[in-house]
Tab-separated table of C-alpha atoms in Angstrom:
chain	number	residue	atom	x	y	z
A	1	VAL	CA	6.502	20.573	-5.392
A	2	ALA	CA	9.893	19.181	-6.979
A	3	VAL	CA	12.751	17.210	-5.897
A	4	VAL	CA	16.831	18.901	-6.461
A	5	GLU	CA	19.870	17.103	-6.752
A	6	LEU	CA	22.667	19.504	-5.965
A	7	GLU	CA	25.473	19.761	-8.411
A	8	GLU	CA	28.172	20.565	-5.284
A	9	GLN	CA	27.243	17.103	-3.966
A	10	PRO	CA	25.504	14.296	-6.692
A	11	GLY	CA	23.183	12.484	-4.434
A	12	LEU	CA	22.206	15.172	-1.663
A	13	ARG	CA	18.678	15.587	-3.157
A	14	LEU	CA	15.816	18.277	-1.425
A	15	LEU	CA	12.346	18.288	-1.628
A	16	THR	CA	11.335	22.008	-1.991
A	17	ASN	CA	9.236	24.417	-4.362
A	18	ILE	CA	10.535	25.618	-7.489
A	19	VAL	CA	9.473	29.282	-7.698
A	20	GLY	CA	9.699	32.221	-10.352
A	21	CYS	CA	8.366	29.733	-12.702
A	22	PRO	CA	4.612	28.932	-13.604
A	23	PRO	CA	4.635	24.876	-12.911
A	24	ARG	CA	3.668	23.806	-16.188
A	25	GLU	CA	6.878	25.125	-17.421
A	26	VAL	CA	9.026	23.381	-14.545
A	27	ALA	CA	10.792	20.586	-16.372
A	28	ILE	CA	13.147	17.510	-15.367
A	29	ASP	CA	17.064	18.742	-15.743
A	30	MET	CA	15.853	22.513	-15.206
A	31	PRO	CA	19.377	24.130	-13.470
A	32	VAL	CA	17.996	25.600	-11.000
A	33	GLN	CA	19.855	28.274	-7.735
A	34	VAL	CA	18.995	28.236	-3.916
A	35	GLU	CA	17.180	31.017	-2.780
A	36	PHE	CA	15.621	31.549	0.888
A	37	VAL	CA	12.326	32.608	1.762
A	38	GLU	CA	11.141	33.325	5.731
A	39	ARG	CA	8.555	30.496	5.742
A	40	GLY	CA	7.254	31.410	10.123
A	41	ALA	CA	10.004	31.075	12.470
A	42	VAL	CA	12.279	29.503	9.764
A	43	PHE	CA	14.007	30.287	6.143
A	44	VAL	CA	13.561	27.228	4.343
A	45	PRO	CA	15.685	26.771	0.655
A	46	VAL	CA	13.176	27.017	-2.953
A	47	PHE	CA	14.801	26.856	-5.601
A	48	ARG	CA	14.847	29.411	-8.748
A	49	PRO	CA	15.600	28.587	-12.402
A	50	THR	CA	18.397	29.972	-13.528
A	51	THR	CA	18.468	31.728	-16.850
B	1	VAL	CA	15.119	-23.593	-2.252
B	2	THR	CA	15.493	-24.931	1.693
B	3	GLU	CA	11.995	-24.364	3.994
B	4	ARG	CA	11.736	-21.164	5.252
B	5	PHE	CA	9.846	-19.841	7.701
B	6	GLU	CA	6.473	-19.072	5.793
B	7	GLN	CA	5.829	-22.273	4.479
B	8	SER	CA	4.956	-23.686	8.442
B	9	CYS	CA	2.165	-21.211	7.975
B	10	ILE	CA	-1.266	-21.201	6.530
B	11	ILE	CA	-4.397	-18.293	6.357
B	12	SER	CA	-6.538	-19.614	8.014
B	13	GLY	CA	-9.536	-17.538	8.321
B	14	ILE	CA	-10.304	-14.735	6.659
B	15	GLY	CA	-12.982	-11.643	7.666
B	16	GLN	CA	-14.104	-8.084	6.840
B	17	SER	CA	-16.496	-5.889	8.220
B	18	ASP	CA	-19.171	-3.886	5.788
B	19	VAL	CA	-17.264	-1.406	4.001
B	20	GLY	CA	-18.433	2.379	3.106
B	21	ARG	CA	-17.656	5.973	3.008
B	22	ARG	CA	-19.287	6.913	6.449
B	23	LEU	CA	-20.457	3.701	8.535
B	24	THR	CA	-22.621	5.175	11.337
B	25	ARG	CA	-20.618	1.845	13.554
B	26	SER	CA	-17.264	2.825	15.484
B	27	ILE	CA	-13.909	1.636	14.321
B	28	MET	CA	-14.370	-0.775	17.355
B	29	ALA	CA	-17.377	-2.300	15.966
B	30	LEU	CA	-15.561	-2.509	12.879
B	31	THR	CA	-12.698	-3.839	13.634
B	32	LEU	CA	-14.458	-6.493	16.059
B	33	ASP	CA	-17.093	-7.293	13.222
B	34	ALA	CA	-13.593	-8.516	11.369
B	35	CYS	CA	-11.783	-10.067	14.107
B	36	VAL	CA	-14.699	-12.294	15.280
B	37	GLY	CA	-15.305	-13.167	12.038
B	38	ALA	CA	-11.944	-14.689	10.617
B	39	ILE	CA	-11.619	-16.179	13.925
B	40	ALA	CA	-15.114	-18.357	13.058
B	41	ASP	CA	-14.204	-18.325	9.876
B	42	ALA	CA	-10.647	-20.561	10.790
B	43	GLY	CA	-13.091	-22.853	12.683
B	44	LEU	CA	-11.932	-21.882	15.993
B	45	GLN	CA	-12.668	-19.538	19.112
B	46	PRO	CA	-11.491	-16.474	20.520
B	47	ALA	CA	-10.032	-18.838	22.974
B	48	ASP	CA	-7.927	-20.194	20.628
B	49	ILE	CA	-6.282	-17.306	18.993
B	50	ASP	CA	-2.685	-16.734	21.238
B	51	GLY	CA	-1.281	-13.795	19.514
B	52	VAL	CA	-2.664	-10.684	17.725
B	53	ILE	CA	-0.785	-7.851	15.522
B	54	SER	CA	-1.310	-5.346	13.925
B	55	TRP	CA	-0.510	-2.004	12.165
B	56	PRO	CA	0.180	0.338	12.974
B	57	GLY	CA	-1.548	0.405	16.412
B	58	ALA	CA	-2.908	2.835	17.998
B	59	VAL	CA	-0.519	5.863	16.393
B	60	SER	CA	-1.750	9.339	16.499
B	61	ARG	CA	1.604	11.124	15.545
B	62	ALA	CA	3.781	10.197	12.282
B	63	GLU	CA	7.330	10.249	13.901
B	64	GLY	CA	8.740	7.577	11.169
B	65	LEU	CA	8.742	6.865	7.458
B	66	ALA	CA	4.650	6.096	7.664
B	67	PRO	CA	2.494	9.173	7.209
B	68	SER	CA	-0.114	9.090	10.173
B	69	SER	CA	-3.431	10.743	9.597
B	70	PRO	CA	-6.483	10.965	10.991
B	71	GLY	CA	-8.972	7.453	11.008
B	72	SER	CA	-5.530	6.056	9.271
B	73	SER	CA	-4.880	4.150	12.700
B	74	GLY	CA	-8.086	2.179	13.862
B	75	PRO	CA	-8.365	0.574	17.792
B	76	GLY	CA	-4.387	-0.453	18.409
B	77	VAL	CA	-3.839	-4.293	19.599
B	78	HIS	CA	-4.546	-3.960	23.794
B	79	SER	CA	-7.815	-2.522	22.483
B	80	VAL	CA	-8.460	-5.125	20.959
B	81	ILE	CA	-7.241	-8.504	22.988
B	82	ASP	CA	-9.470	-6.628	26.253
B	83	ALA	CA	-12.450	-6.418	23.720
B	84	LEU	CA	-12.501	-9.960	23.160
B	85	ARG	CA	-10.603	-11.116	26.376
B	86	LEU	CA	-8.223	-13.167	24.374
B	87	GLN	CA	-4.884	-14.498	26.266
B	88	THR	CA	-2.000	-14.048	24.053
B	89	ASN	CA	1.677	-15.575	24.131
B	90	TRP	CA	2.816	-12.831	21.456
B	91	HIS	CA	1.505	-9.487	20.650
B	92	TYR	CA	2.498	-6.187	19.009
B	93	ALA	CA	1.687	-3.182	16.396
B	94	GLY	CA	3.390	-0.976	14.769
B	95	PRO	CA	4.513	1.191	12.146
B	96	GLU	CA	8.111	1.102	12.034
B	97	THR	CA	8.038	-2.035	9.312
B	98	PRO	CA	8.365	-2.949	5.875
B	99	GLY	CA	4.619	-1.858	5.184
B	100	MET	CA	1.275	-3.143	6.172
B	101	LEU	CA	1.814	-6.844	5.336
B	102	ALA	CA	4.399	-6.747	7.862
B	103	SER	CA	1.750	-7.409	10.321
B	104	VAL	CA	1.314	-10.716	8.620
B	105	ILE	CA	5.087	-11.933	8.373
B	106	GLN	CA	5.231	-11.466	11.886
B	107	ALA	CA	2.677	-12.951	12.331
B	108	CYS	CA	3.927	-16.318	10.430
B	109	MET	CA	7.763	-15.519	12.888
B	110	ALA	CA	5.622	-16.412	15.439
B	111	VAL	CA	3.838	-19.089	14.211
B	112	ALA	CA	7.107	-20.159	12.683
B	113	SER	CA	9.142	-20.414	15.930
B	114	GLY	CA	6.792	-21.683	17.558
B	115	MET	CA	5.749	-18.772	19.967
B	116	CYS	CA	1.948	-18.889	18.504
B	117	ARG	CA	0.053	-21.093	16.878
B	118	HIS	CA	-2.811	-18.768	15.422
B	119	VAL	CA	-2.055	-15.532	15.171
B	120	LEU	CA	-4.777	-12.515	14.628
B	121	VAL	CA	-3.660	-10.012	12.173
B	122	TYR	CA	-6.032	-7.306	11.234
B	123	ARG	CA	-5.864	-3.380	9.850
B	124	ALA	CA	-8.926	-0.941	10.639
B	125	LEU	CA	-9.368	2.411	8.926
B	126	ASN	CA	-12.798	4.839	9.417
B	127	GLU	CA	-10.295	8.020	7.294
B	128	ALA	CA	-13.855	8.481	5.381
B	129	THR	CA	-15.748	9.410	8.641
B	130	ALA	CA	-12.741	10.952	10.507
B	131	TRP	CA	-11.970	13.160	7.838
B	132	ARG	CA	-15.091	14.585	8.025
B	133	ARG	CA	-14.806	16.180	11.407
B	134	VAL	CA	-11.245	17.150	11.220
B	135	ALA	CA	-9.196	20.117	9.784
B	136	GLU	CA	-6.160	19.370	10.426
B	137	ARG	CA	-4.533	16.586	8.196
B	138	ILE	CA	-0.826	16.042	10.687
B	139	SER	CA	-0.381	16.675	13.853
B	140	ALA	CA	2.073	18.635	15.884
B	141	ASP	CA	2.662	19.480	19.249
B	142	SER	CA	5.340	21.779	21.092
B	143	GLU	CA	8.084	19.685	19.900
B	144	GLY	CA	5.983	20.879	16.130
B	145	VAL	CA	6.622	18.160	13.498
B	146	THR	CA	9.275	15.998	13.353
B	147	GLY	CA	9.986	12.746	11.718
B	148	ALA	CA	10.257	12.846	7.595
B	149	MET	CA	7.712	14.851	7.740
B	150	GLN	CA	9.325	18.257	8.603
B	151	TRP	CA	11.259	17.472	5.497
B	152	MET	CA	8.147	17.708	3.050
B	153	LEU	CA	5.761	19.748	5.416
B	154	PRO	CA	7.628	22.904	4.653
B	155	PHE	CA	7.131	22.917	0.586
B	156	GLY	CA	3.831	21.918	0.711
B	157	ALA	CA	4.257	17.791	0.293
B	158	PHE	CA	1.806	16.326	2.982
B	159	SER	CA	0.757	13.588	1.590
B	160	GLY	CA	1.573	10.561	-0.566
B	161	PRO	CA	0.208	11.907	-4.429
B	162	ASN	CA	2.581	14.759	-3.665
B	163	TRP	CA	5.456	12.011	-2.559
B	164	MET	CA	4.939	9.394	-5.250
B	165	ALA	CA	3.539	12.220	-8.131
B	166	LEU	CA	7.869	13.191	-8.521
B	167	ASN	CA	8.352	9.646	-8.884
B	168	ALA	CA	5.221	8.988	-11.154
B	169	ARG	CA	7.050	11.871	-13.543
B	170	ARG	CA	10.308	11.054	-13.176
B	171	HIS	CA	9.278	6.902	-14.341
B	172	MET	CA	6.946	9.366	-17.635
B	173	HIS	CA	10.752	11.381	-18.345
B	174	GLU	CA	13.227	7.779	-18.495
B	175	TYR	CA	10.709	5.882	-20.072
B	176	GLY	CA	7.984	7.537	-22.085
B	177	THR	CA	5.052	5.964	-19.882
B	178	THR	CA	2.180	8.122	-20.597
B	179	ARG	CA	-0.655	8.914	-18.575
B	180	GLU	CA	-3.466	7.259	-21.132
B	181	GLN	CA	-1.021	4.027	-20.504
B	182	ILE	CA	-1.360	5.162	-16.568
B	183	ALA	CA	-4.906	5.320	-16.500
B	184	GLN	CA	-5.660	1.438	-16.900
B	185	VAL	CA	-4.979	0.871	-13.293
B	186	SER	CA	-7.704	2.881	-12.322
B	187	LEU	CA	-10.376	1.730	-15.372
B	188	ASN	CA	-9.465	-2.197	-14.807
B	189	ALA	CA	-10.188	-1.279	-11.005
B	190	ARG	CA	-13.573	0.312	-11.611
B	191	ARG	CA	-14.435	-2.465	-14.230
B	192	ASN	CA	-13.280	-4.697	-10.998
B	193	ALA	CA	-15.388	-3.253	-8.793
B	194	ALA	CA	-18.629	-3.562	-10.859
B	195	LEU	CA	-18.581	-6.967	-9.967
B	196	ASN	CA	-17.481	-7.011	-6.277
B	197	PRO	CA	-21.058	-5.598	-4.245
B	198	LYS	CA	-18.519	-4.241	-1.352
B	199	ALA	CA	-16.788	-1.991	-3.531
B	200	VAL	CA	-17.916	1.369	-3.224
B	201	LEU	CA	-17.559	3.172	-6.675
B	202	ARG	CA	-19.148	1.011	-8.862
B	203	ASP	CA	-20.417	3.791	-11.560
B	204	GLU	CA	-17.838	3.400	-15.068
B	205	LEU	CA	-14.752	5.330	-15.736
B	206	THR	CA	-14.303	6.042	-19.106
B	207	LEU	CA	-10.402	7.174	-20.605
B	208	ASP	CA	-11.876	10.210	-21.417
B	209	THR	CA	-13.644	11.080	-17.811
B	210	TYR	CA	-10.033	10.267	-16.308
B	211	LEU	CA	-7.951	12.617	-18.345
B	212	ALA	CA	-10.831	15.030	-17.662
B	213	ALA	CA	-10.321	15.387	-13.768
B	214	PRO	CA	-8.940	17.436	-11.483
B	215	MET	CA	-5.292	17.033	-11.046
B	216	ILE	CA	-4.398	16.201	-7.556
B	217	SER	CA	-0.593	16.686	-7.565
B	218	ASP	CA	0.783	16.850	-11.936
B	219	PRO	CA	0.349	13.751	-13.259
B	220	LEU	CA	-1.494	11.827	-10.645
B	221	CYS	CA	-4.888	13.275	-11.231
B	222	LEU	CA	-8.287	12.488	-8.694
B	223	TYR	CA	-8.604	8.294	-10.893
B	224	ASP	CA	-5.310	8.298	-9.238
B	225	CYS	CA	-5.747	8.070	-6.039
B	226	ASP	CA	-7.242	5.735	-4.097
B	227	ILE	CA	-10.393	6.787	-2.399
B	228	ALA	CA	-10.827	6.778	1.372
B	229	VAL	CA	-13.447	4.584	3.140
B	230	ASP	CA	-14.046	3.154	6.449
B	231	GLY	CA	-13.765	-0.618	7.241
B	232	ALA	CA	-11.693	-3.126	8.771
B	233	THR	CA	-10.180	-6.847	7.947
B	234	ALA	CA	-8.521	-9.733	9.835
B	235	VAL	CA	-7.321	-13.105	9.065
B	236	VAL	CA	-6.165	-15.739	11.049
B	237	VAL	CA	-2.325	-16.617	10.945
B	238	SER	CA	-1.453	-20.998	12.175
B	239	HIS	CA	0.225	-23.514	11.597
B	240	VAL	CA	-0.004	-25.621	8.803
B	241	SER	CA	-0.649	-29.008	10.973
B	242	HIS	CA	-3.734	-26.965	11.172
B	243	ALA	CA	-5.064	-26.853	8.119
B	244	ALA	CA	-7.083	-30.325	8.732
B	245	ASP	CA	-9.410	-29.136	11.038
B	246	SER	CA	-10.091	-25.633	8.911
B	247	PRO	CA	-13.702	-25.798	7.655
B	248	ASN	CA	-12.817	-23.454	4.654
B	249	PRO	CA	-9.842	-23.851	2.470
B	250	PRO	CA	-6.523	-23.062	3.638
B	251	VAL	CA	-4.215	-20.679	2.122
B	252	ARG	CA	-0.691	-21.536	1.723
B	253	VAL	CA	1.744	-18.912	2.711
B	254	GLU	CA	4.958	-19.820	0.080
B	255	ALA	CA	7.052	-16.858	0.185
B	256	VAL	CA	7.259	-13.359	2.090
B	257	GLY	CA	9.226	-10.466	0.813
B	258	SER	CA	10.235	-7.575	2.724
B	259	ALA	CA	13.865	-6.174	2.136
B	260	LEU	CA	14.536	-2.528	2.417
B	261	HIS	CA	17.729	-1.899	-0.243
B	262	GLY	CA	17.981	1.672	-0.100
B	263	ARG	CA	17.430	4.671	1.536
B	264	ALA	CA	15.050	5.102	4.603
B	265	SER	CA	13.254	8.073	2.946
B	266	TRP	CA	10.395	8.483	0.829
B	267	ASP	CA	12.616	11.622	-0.622
B	268	GLN	CA	16.475	10.257	-1.040
B	269	TRP	CA	14.954	6.803	-2.180
B	270	GLU	CA	17.905	6.901	-4.959
B	271	ASP	CA	16.240	5.347	-8.264
B	272	MET	CA	13.028	7.678	-8.399
B	273	THR	CA	11.682	5.178	-11.010
B	274	THR	CA	11.420	2.410	-8.475
B	275	THR	CA	9.961	2.584	-4.896
B	276	ALA	CA	11.654	0.199	-2.174
B	277	ALA	CA	9.335	-2.777	-3.636
B	278	SER	CA	11.823	-3.600	-6.418
B	279	SER	CA	14.420	-4.814	-2.945
B	280	ALA	CA	10.615	-6.255	-1.618
B	281	GLY	CA	9.564	-8.165	-4.601
B	282	ALA	CA	13.861	-9.657	-5.550
B	283	HIS	CA	13.270	-10.278	-1.646
B	284	LEU	CA	10.180	-12.534	-2.020
B	285	TRP	CA	11.283	-14.380	-5.460
B	286	SER	CA	14.596	-15.382	-3.446
B	287	ARG	CA	12.254	-17.497	-0.901
B	288	THR	CA	10.423	-20.054	-3.538
B	289	ASP	CA	10.425	-21.944	-6.643
B	290	LEU	CA	7.785	-20.683	-8.569
B	291	LYS	CA	7.932	-17.697	-10.882
B	292	PRO	CA	6.065	-14.696	-11.700
B	293	SER	CA	4.681	-16.725	-14.956
B	294	ASP	CA	3.225	-18.525	-12.361
B	295	VAL	CA	1.047	-15.707	-11.014
B	296	ASP	CA	-2.972	-16.282	-11.515
B	297	VAL	CA	-4.523	-13.560	-10.129
B	298	ALA	CA	-1.798	-9.923	-8.456
B	299	GLN	CA	-3.228	-7.674	-5.815
B	300	LEU	CA	-0.902	-5.160	-6.127
B	301	TYR	CA	-1.120	-1.745	-3.604
B	302	ASP	CA	-2.995	1.357	-5.628
B	303	GLY	CA	-3.340	3.595	-3.597
B	304	PHE	CA	-2.013	5.731	-6.577
B	305	THR	CA	-2.160	4.113	-9.452
B	306	VAL	CA	1.687	4.452	-10.271
B	307	LEU	CA	3.024	2.290	-6.724
B	308	THR	CA	0.712	-0.178	-9.400
B	309	LEU	CA	3.428	-0.167	-11.845
B	310	PHE	CA	6.025	0.002	-9.190
B	311	TRP	CA	4.744	-2.854	-7.898
B	312	LEU	CA	4.931	-4.705	-11.451
B	313	GLU	CA	8.006	-4.001	-11.638
B	314	GLY	CA	9.300	-4.818	-8.638
B	315	LEU	CA	8.151	-8.441	-8.743
B	316	GLN	CA	9.167	-8.544	-11.887
B	317	PHE	CA	5.778	-9.292	-13.887
B	318	CYS	CA	7.267	-6.614	-16.385
B	319	GLY	CA	10.853	-5.197	-16.773
B	320	LYS	CA	12.080	-2.226	-15.921
B	321	GLY	CA	11.017	0.288	-16.963
B	322	GLU	CA	8.530	-1.102	-18.481
B	323	SER	CA	5.197	-1.309	-16.525
B	324	GLY	CA	3.627	1.221	-18.797
B	325	ALA	CA	3.847	-0.965	-22.043
B	326	PHE	CA	2.290	-3.840	-20.098
B	327	VAL	CA	-0.759	-2.842	-18.764
B	328	GLU	CA	-1.521	-0.504	-21.797
B	329	GLY	CA	-4.739	-1.233	-23.313
B	330	GLY	CA	-5.426	-2.998	-20.111
B	331	GLU	CA	-6.139	-6.192	-21.866
B	332	ARG	CA	-2.927	-7.749	-19.838
B	333	ILE	CA	-4.512	-6.733	-16.782
B	334	SER	CA	-8.258	-7.518	-17.032
B	335	LEU	CA	-10.077	-10.174	-15.398
B	336	HIS	CA	-9.279	-12.481	-18.179
B	337	GLY	CA	-6.277	-11.771	-19.209
B	338	GLU	CA	-2.717	-12.872	-18.576
B	339	LEU	CA	-2.395	-11.143	-14.932
B	340	PRO	CA	-5.688	-10.355	-13.650
B	341	LEU	CA	-5.067	-7.510	-11.300
B	342	SER	CA	-6.684	-6.013	-8.550
B	343	THR	CA	-9.749	-8.152	-9.307
B	344	SER	CA	-11.911	-6.844	-5.967
B	345	GLY	CA	-11.631	-3.316	-7.612
B	346	GLY	CA	-8.926	-2.298	-5.069
B	347	GLN	CA	-8.586	0.828	-2.926
B	348	LEU	CA	-9.092	2.868	-6.036
B	349	SER	CA	-12.318	1.449	-6.257
B	350	GLY	CA	-12.999	-1.116	-3.470
B	351	GLY	CA	-12.280	1.851	-1.033
B	352	ARG	CA	-8.850	2.249	1.195
B	353	LEU	CA	-7.922	-0.717	3.297
B	354	HIS	CA	-4.471	-0.705	2.986
B	355	SER	CA	-3.596	-3.091	1.452
B	356	PHE	CA	-5.912	-5.318	3.604
B	357	GLY	CA	-8.485	-5.668	1.131
B	358	HIS	CA	-6.138	-7.002	-1.906
B	359	LEU	CA	-4.689	-9.319	0.946
B	360	TYR	CA	-8.641	-10.291	1.890
B	361	GLU	CA	-9.757	-11.236	-2.305
B	362	ALA	CA	-5.991	-12.973	-2.512
B	363	CYS	CA	-7.423	-15.398	-0.163
B	364	VAL	CA	-11.514	-15.327	-1.753
B	365	GLN	CA	-9.830	-15.644	-5.355
B	366	LEU	CA	-7.455	-19.082	-4.273
B	367	ARG	CA	-10.637	-19.870	-2.258
B	368	GLY	CA	-12.437	-19.696	-5.375
B	369	ALA	CA	-15.431	-18.024	-3.576
B	370	ALA	CA	-15.068	-14.787	-5.842
B	371	GLY	CA	-18.143	-15.323	-7.619
B	372	GLU	CA	-18.713	-12.884	-10.571
B	373	ARG	CA	-15.019	-12.063	-10.368
B	374	GLN	CA	-14.063	-15.366	-10.127
B	375	VAL	CA	-10.665	-16.541	-12.047
B	376	PRO	CA	-10.800	-19.747	-12.973
B	377	GLY	CA	-8.534	-22.088	-10.980
B	378	ALA	CA	-6.452	-19.208	-9.653
B	379	LYS	CA	-3.737	-20.891	-7.522
B	380	VAL	CA	-1.217	-18.801	-6.634
B	381	ALA	CA	-1.555	-14.885	-5.853
B	382	ALA	CA	0.538	-12.195	-5.274
B	383	VAL	CA	-0.351	-9.418	-2.927
B	384	SER	CA	1.796	-6.671	-1.678
B	385	ALA	CA	1.038	-3.293	0.361
B	386	GLY	CA	3.454	0.246	0.501
B	387	ALA	CA	4.946	3.119	-1.601
B	388	GLY	CA	8.456	4.975	-1.079
B	389	PRO	CA	10.336	3.204	1.317
B	390	LEU	CA	7.492	1.358	2.868
B	391	ALA	CA	6.688	-2.169	0.936
B	392	SER	CA	5.967	-5.715	1.529
B	393	CYS	CA	4.476	-8.420	-0.076
B	394	LEU	CA	3.242	-12.116	-0.153
B	395	LEU	CA	2.436	-14.836	-2.357
B	396	LEU	CA	-0.373	-17.013	-1.549
B	397	THR	CA	-1.422	-19.947	-2.588
B	398	SER	CA	-4.648	-22.487	-2.333
B	399	SER	CA	-3.889	-25.696	-0.830
């Protein structure tokens, strides 16, 4: 799990998951982009590192 | 500092049930052991008790910020009042407070306001037994998961270590805090537990064993997490005028801290290198002429090691970001150090009595009754409870 702060609204944070990146390579201040994954009846926001 | 309400209160009695990994007795039996023990220890009869307060009460789901999980509640106050046939002027239990020691603070309010003279306060858990029988930690009904959980559970962040590991990582990032430093909180607890016959984990713990342990929620490993037990603890909060009649040395309540100055949220708290310990700690010191350097023993919350670091900074035993260096090597926080910490073994090695183990130990130390682990001449004790947005703390003194 990670806490992501939105560039578009500083101070707004989401507790979320980082996808597309091995946990060991996740780092503080890494830029990420939102995507949505279907979990049951809802879509939840997760984040993928931008390259 | 003018007179504060808490200064008209004493802890006149303390009681604790057996503490163990899987006790065969019911949580009600353990709770009554603790309550009856505390009442007798205060030199009172059940008929003298006119108030009862507990945290969190008989709750079965987490609507607010306080996690609720099997075995973490214990009997509610109505059950205890009925079992002991108490006649109360005030009773209360609820989770939406500044953490577990809010129950003691509220008892002080009840006594200082004249509503009550002797308030029984207790905290009971049987998580060790309960978790053996249940498969699901989080309860949901037809409305699904509500409260703070609905924002965290979908991402697999289902309990404290997941949430506080993020703060731990941020602290390491900002201040260079290391796992070796954090480990000292756990190693210190284990050393002290060896001197406490009621502690559940008493075998030697080395830094190598700590570093080799499995991760629970990186950077928090197995030994950064406290251990579930069955056990109950109770205290009696009385008016200071009872001090002369108290058969055991009364413990004075010098100051309380409960301020929540920040977002009331686990994940929206502004400064991730802190918790509500920072505002509760500052609140406590605003209510007394004593200073952090006057504290002889500190029983700081250690549901996870890193929470103790947040409390060391929040209660201003060191500067912001300096707690890693403060505990480095472990000497300063040892029984013979400058600030003996978690002298009973805490929750990490003694068992998760949810801050009431710390409260009990603080009273034992101030009474000079801690035997082999007694800090000589302990006169001032700090006790704290809570993580994230939940924080309450007490400054206690011997009379």
